[in-house]
Amino acid sequence: GIQVEQSPPDLILQEGANSTLRCNFSDSVNNLQWFHQNPWGQLINLFYIPSGTKQNGRLSATTVATERYSLLYISSSQTTDSGVYFCAVEPLNTGTASKLTFGTGTRLQVTL
Amino acid sequence: DAGVTQSPTHLIKTRGQQVTLRCSPKSGHDTVSWYQQALGQGPQFIFQYYEEEERQRGNFPDRFSGHQFPNYSSELNVNALLLGDSALYLCASSQYFNLLHGQYFGPGTRLLVL
């Protein structure tokens, strides 16, 4: 099956710093999503981004489908950004909803 | 517009028991997928339901079964619980033929097997 790798596995930032998280995937995809998992376990949708670039406030994401990677940018980080960031992909198929394969995540800690 | 809801939030069971977890999808969604997340790992796909049928299944034993109701809500059943079944169980909903928005997750049910 499709493989998803995320880097770095762990990241510690001071409040106000910027960061880039990377997701590499091994095959063509229908769907790529970025999630933030908060300390209570809730997976919060950040981006649905199978290709191209999107921005939402301090967060932005870029997926280069032809090179099979995606980047999540966090600018001016805040302590509330702490948690685990997951990239998840849905493999290319017949066009119906399919399973998401998750990466191992990047654990982010933002300190004061 | 209610998002994905799950119940119960927490559950404690003993080995060998059976458990049922419930999920209501986001309004307008017709597909429910279940995932298991062990501590420190990413979620793993269990199975997906659409039109009350199991459409896809991950690498989980037959002890894991499910059901989808006409109102699109779903149940996950686990029989003969093992210690290793302790995990966060996440439900996700989506639209089967609309891939433009992806999957939305509920808050999860934390299951502890003693």
Short mmCIF file of C-alpha atoms in Angstrom, two decimals:
data_model
loop_
_atom_site.label_atom_id
_atom_site.label_comp_id
_atom_site.label_asym_id
_atom_site.label_seq_id
_atom_site.Cartn_x
_atom_site.Cartn_y
_atom_site.Cartn_z
CA GLY A 1 0.00 0.00 0.00
CA ILE A 2 0.88 3.66 -0.15
CA GLN A 3 3.57 4.86 2.26
CA VAL A 4 3.49 8.25 4.00
CA GLU A 5 6.51 9.73 5.74
CA GLN A 6 6.56 12.91 7.79
CA SER A 7 9.46 14.99 8.98
CA PRO A 8 10.68 16.08 11.39
CA PRO A 9 9.22 13.67 13.97
CA ASP A 10 9.59 16.23 16.74
CA LEU A 11 9.89 20.00 16.75
CA ILE A 12 10.30 22.51 19.58
CA LEU A 13 9.76 26.18 18.79
CA GLN A 14 9.67 29.40 20.69
CA GLU A 15 6.48 31.38 20.39
CA GLY A 16 6.61 33.59 17.31
CA ALA A 17 8.89 31.34 15.28
CA ASN A 18 8.04 29.88 11.88
CA SER A 19 8.22 26.23 10.86
CA THR A 20 7.83 23.91 7.89
CA LEU A 21 6.54 20.36 8.16
CA ARG A 22 7.01 17.92 5.31
CA CYS A 23 5.00 14.94 4.06
CA ASN A 24 6.30 12.54 1.40
CA PHE A 25 4.05 9.91 -0.16
CA SER A 26 4.91 6.97 -2.36
CA ASP A 27 2.14 6.95 -4.98
CA SER A 28 -0.42 9.13 -6.75
CA VAL A 29 -3.29 10.33 -4.57
CA ASN A 30 -6.90 11.48 -4.87
CA ASN A 31 -6.79 13.36 -1.61
CA LEU A 32 -4.27 14.75 0.84
CA GLN A 33 -5.30 16.24 4.14
CA TRP A 34 -3.41 17.91 6.97
CA PHE A 35 -4.76 17.51 10.50
CA HIS A 36 -3.86 18.92 13.90
CA GLN A 37 -4.52 16.54 16.78
CA ASN A 38 -5.04 18.43 20.00
CA PRO A 39 -4.14 17.06 23.45
CA TRP A 40 -7.65 15.65 23.84
CA GLY A 41 -7.32 13.58 20.68
CA GLN A 42 -9.56 15.56 18.37
CA LEU A 43 -8.36 15.57 14.77
CA ILE A 44 -8.94 19.05 13.41
CA ASN A 45 -9.05 19.52 9.65
CA LEU A 46 -6.47 22.05 8.51
CA PHE A 47 -6.37 21.59 4.75
CA TYR A 48 -7.77 19.43 2.00
CA ILE A 49 -5.01 19.89 -0.58
CA PRO A 50 -4.39 17.17 -3.19
CA SER A 51 -2.49 19.78 -5.24
CA GLY A 52 -1.65 23.47 -5.23
CA THR A 53 -1.38 25.99 -2.43
CA LYS A 54 -3.87 27.12 0.20
CA GLN A 55 -3.69 29.56 3.07
CA ASN A 56 -5.74 29.93 6.21
CA GLY A 57 -4.55 32.61 8.56
CA ARG A 58 -1.11 31.78 9.91
CA LEU A 59 -1.15 28.39 8.23
CA SER A 60 -0.52 27.55 4.61
CA ALA A 61 0.07 24.35 2.69
CA THR A 62 1.51 23.39 -0.65
CA THR A 63 1.25 20.03 -2.40
CA VAL A 64 3.37 19.16 -5.42
CA ALA A 65 1.54 16.07 -6.61
CA THR A 66 3.97 15.30 -9.45
CA GLU A 67 6.85 15.10 -6.95
CA ARG A 68 4.72 13.42 -4.25
CA TYR A 69 5.22 15.76 -1.35
CA SER A 70 3.34 18.32 0.67
CA LEU A 71 4.50 21.07 3.00
CA LEU A 72 2.68 22.70 5.91
CA TYR A 73 3.89 26.15 6.95
CA ILE A 74 3.16 27.57 10.38
CA SER A 75 4.04 31.23 10.85
CA SER A 76 4.24 33.21 14.09
CA SER A 77 3.62 30.06 16.12
CA GLN A 78 1.54 30.21 19.29
CA THR A 79 1.37 27.85 22.27
CA THR A 80 -2.06 26.73 21.05
CA ASP A 81 -0.35 25.32 17.93
CA SER A 82 1.19 22.59 20.09
CA GLY A 83 0.11 19.06 19.34
CA VAL A 84 0.65 16.46 16.66
CA TYR A 85 0.32 17.28 12.97
CA PHE A 86 -0.68 14.46 10.65
CA CYS A 87 -0.60 14.21 6.92
CA ALA A 88 -3.03 11.66 5.47
CA VAL A 89 -3.55 10.54 1.89
CA GLU A 90 -6.25 8.76 -0.04
CA PRO A 91 -4.81 6.67 -2.91
CA LEU A 92 -5.80 7.28 -6.52
CA ASN A 93 -8.78 5.08 -7.34
CA THR A 94 -12.08 5.05 -9.18
CA GLY A 95 -13.25 8.32 -7.73
CA THR A 96 -15.13 7.26 -4.62
CA ALA A 97 -14.26 7.91 -1.02
CA SER A 98 -11.53 5.65 0.20
CA LYS A 99 -9.42 5.02 3.25
CA LEU A 100 -6.94 7.55 4.54
CA THR A 101 -3.39 6.38 5.20
CA PHE A 102 -1.74 8.50 7.88
CA GLY A 103 1.86 9.41 8.37
CA THR A 104 3.56 8.98 11.73
CA GLY A 105 3.04 12.64 12.56
CA THR A 106 5.14 15.60 13.68
CA ARG A 107 4.92 16.41 17.36
CA LEU A 108 5.16 20.19 17.80
CA GLN A 109 5.77 21.95 21.09
CA VAL A 110 5.64 25.73 21.20
CA THR A 111 7.19 27.29 24.28
CA LEU A 112 6.93 30.79 25.72
CA ASP B 1 -24.47 22.41 11.58
CA ALA B 2 -23.42 19.56 13.86
CA GLY B 3 -20.13 17.92 13.07
CA VAL B 4 -19.30 14.27 13.56
CA THR B 5 -20.39 13.00 16.97
CA GLN B 6 -19.31 9.85 18.81
CA SER B 7 -20.43 8.09 21.95
CA PRO B 8 -19.40 7.24 24.54
CA THR B 9 -16.35 9.44 25.10
CA HIS B 10 -14.63 6.94 27.39
CA LEU B 11 -15.13 3.26 28.10
CA ILE B 12 -13.48 0.70 30.36
CA LYS B 13 -13.93 -3.01 29.66
CA THR B 14 -12.26 -6.26 30.69
CA ARG B 15 -10.67 -8.85 28.46
CA GLY B 16 -13.16 -11.07 26.68
CA GLN B 17 -16.01 -8.58 26.83
CA GLN B 18 -17.75 -7.01 23.87
CA VAL B 19 -18.09 -3.29 23.12
CA THR B 20 -20.23 -1.13 20.82
CA LEU B 21 -19.18 2.37 19.77
CA ARG B 22 -21.48 4.80 17.96
CA CYS B 23 -21.00 7.53 15.39
CA SER B 24 -23.25 10.10 13.73
CA PRO B 25 -21.85 11.66 10.56
CA LYS B 26 -21.69 15.31 9.65
CA SER B 27 -24.88 16.63 8.06
CA GLY B 28 -24.90 15.88 4.32
CA HIS B 29 -22.39 13.03 4.56
CA ASP B 30 -23.31 9.48 3.61
CA THR B 31 -20.09 7.55 4.30
CA VAL B 32 -18.61 6.54 7.64
CA SER B 33 -15.10 5.22 8.20
CA TRP B 34 -13.63 3.91 11.45
CA TYR B 35 -10.02 4.22 12.57
CA GLN B 36 -8.05 2.88 15.53
CA GLN B 37 -5.29 5.02 17.01
CA ALA B 38 -2.90 3.37 19.45
CA LEU B 39 -0.87 5.56 21.77
CA GLY B 40 1.89 7.41 19.93
CA GLN B 41 0.83 6.26 16.49
CA GLY B 42 -1.20 7.56 13.58
CA PRO B 43 -4.78 6.35 13.04
CA GLN B 44 -5.17 3.00 11.26
CA PHE B 45 -8.14 2.34 8.95
CA ILE B 46 -10.55 -0.35 10.18
CA PHE B 47 -13.42 -0.23 7.64
CA GLN B 48 -15.76 2.00 5.69
CA TYR B 49 -19.54 1.91 5.29
CA TYR B 50 -21.68 3.33 2.50
CA GLU B 51 -25.30 2.48 1.74
CA GLU B 52 -25.32 0.19 4.79
CA GLU B 53 -22.61 -2.03 3.31
CA GLU B 54 -18.96 -2.49 4.22
CA ARG B 55 -17.07 -1.10 1.22
CA GLN B 56 -13.46 -1.39 2.31
CA ARG B 57 -11.67 -3.07 5.16
CA GLY B 58 -8.24 -2.63 6.65
CA ASN B 59 -6.06 -5.27 8.26
CA PHE B 60 -8.24 -6.00 11.28
CA PRO B 61 -9.60 -9.37 12.45
CA ASP B 62 -13.22 -10.44 12.19
CA ARG B 63 -13.68 -9.55 15.87
CA PHE B 64 -14.14 -6.04 14.52
CA SER B 65 -17.51 -5.61 12.82
CA GLY B 66 -19.76 -2.74 11.98
CA HIS B 67 -23.11 -1.57 10.84
CA GLN B 68 -24.56 1.46 9.13
CA PHE B 69 -28.16 2.53 9.60
CA PRO B 70 -30.51 4.16 7.06
CA ASN B 71 -29.87 7.56 8.68
CA TYR B 72 -26.12 7.05 7.89
CA SER B 73 -25.10 6.65 11.53
CA SER B 74 -22.82 3.74 12.29
CA GLU B 75 -21.71 1.34 15.01
CA LEU B 76 -18.40 -0.36 15.57
CA ASN B 77 -18.50 -3.65 17.48
CA VAL B 78 -15.49 -5.39 18.93
CA ASN B 79 -15.89 -8.91 20.34
CA ALA B 80 -13.61 -10.88 22.65
CA LEU B 81 -11.66 -7.79 23.69
CA LEU B 82 -7.89 -8.05 24.05
CA LEU B 83 -5.57 -5.78 26.01
CA GLY B 84 -4.18 -4.62 22.67
CA ASP B 85 -7.57 -3.24 21.66
CA SER B 86 -7.02 -0.36 24.08
CA ALA B 87 -6.91 2.71 21.85
CA LEU B 88 -8.66 5.84 20.66
CA TYR B 89 -11.37 4.91 18.15
CA LEU B 90 -12.11 7.61 15.63
CA CYS B 91 -15.04 7.90 13.28
CA ALA B 92 -14.80 9.94 10.09
CA SER B 93 -17.53 10.95 7.68
CA SER B 94 -17.42 12.01 4.04
CA GLN B 95 -19.41 12.01 0.83
CA TYR B 96 -18.87 8.86 -1.19
CA PHE B 97 -18.89 10.48 -4.64
CA ASN B 98 -17.64 13.93 -3.70
CA LEU B 99 -13.90 13.99 -3.12
CA LEU B 100 -13.59 17.76 -2.90
CA HIS B 101 -13.72 18.10 0.87
CA GLY B 102 -12.12 15.04 2.39
CA GLN B 103 -12.97 13.31 5.64
CA TYR B 104 -14.10 14.91 8.90
CA PHE B 105 -13.36 13.27 12.24
CA GLY B 106 -15.31 13.00 15.45
CA PRO B 107 -13.80 13.50 18.92
CA GLY B 108 -13.20 9.78 19.38
CA THR B 109 -13.94 7.15 22.00
CA ARG B 110 -11.12 6.14 24.35
CA LEU B 111 -11.34 2.44 25.10
CA LEU B 112 -9.34 0.89 27.91
CA VAL B 113 -9.29 -2.90 28.19
CA LEU B 114 -8.16 -4.28 31.57
#
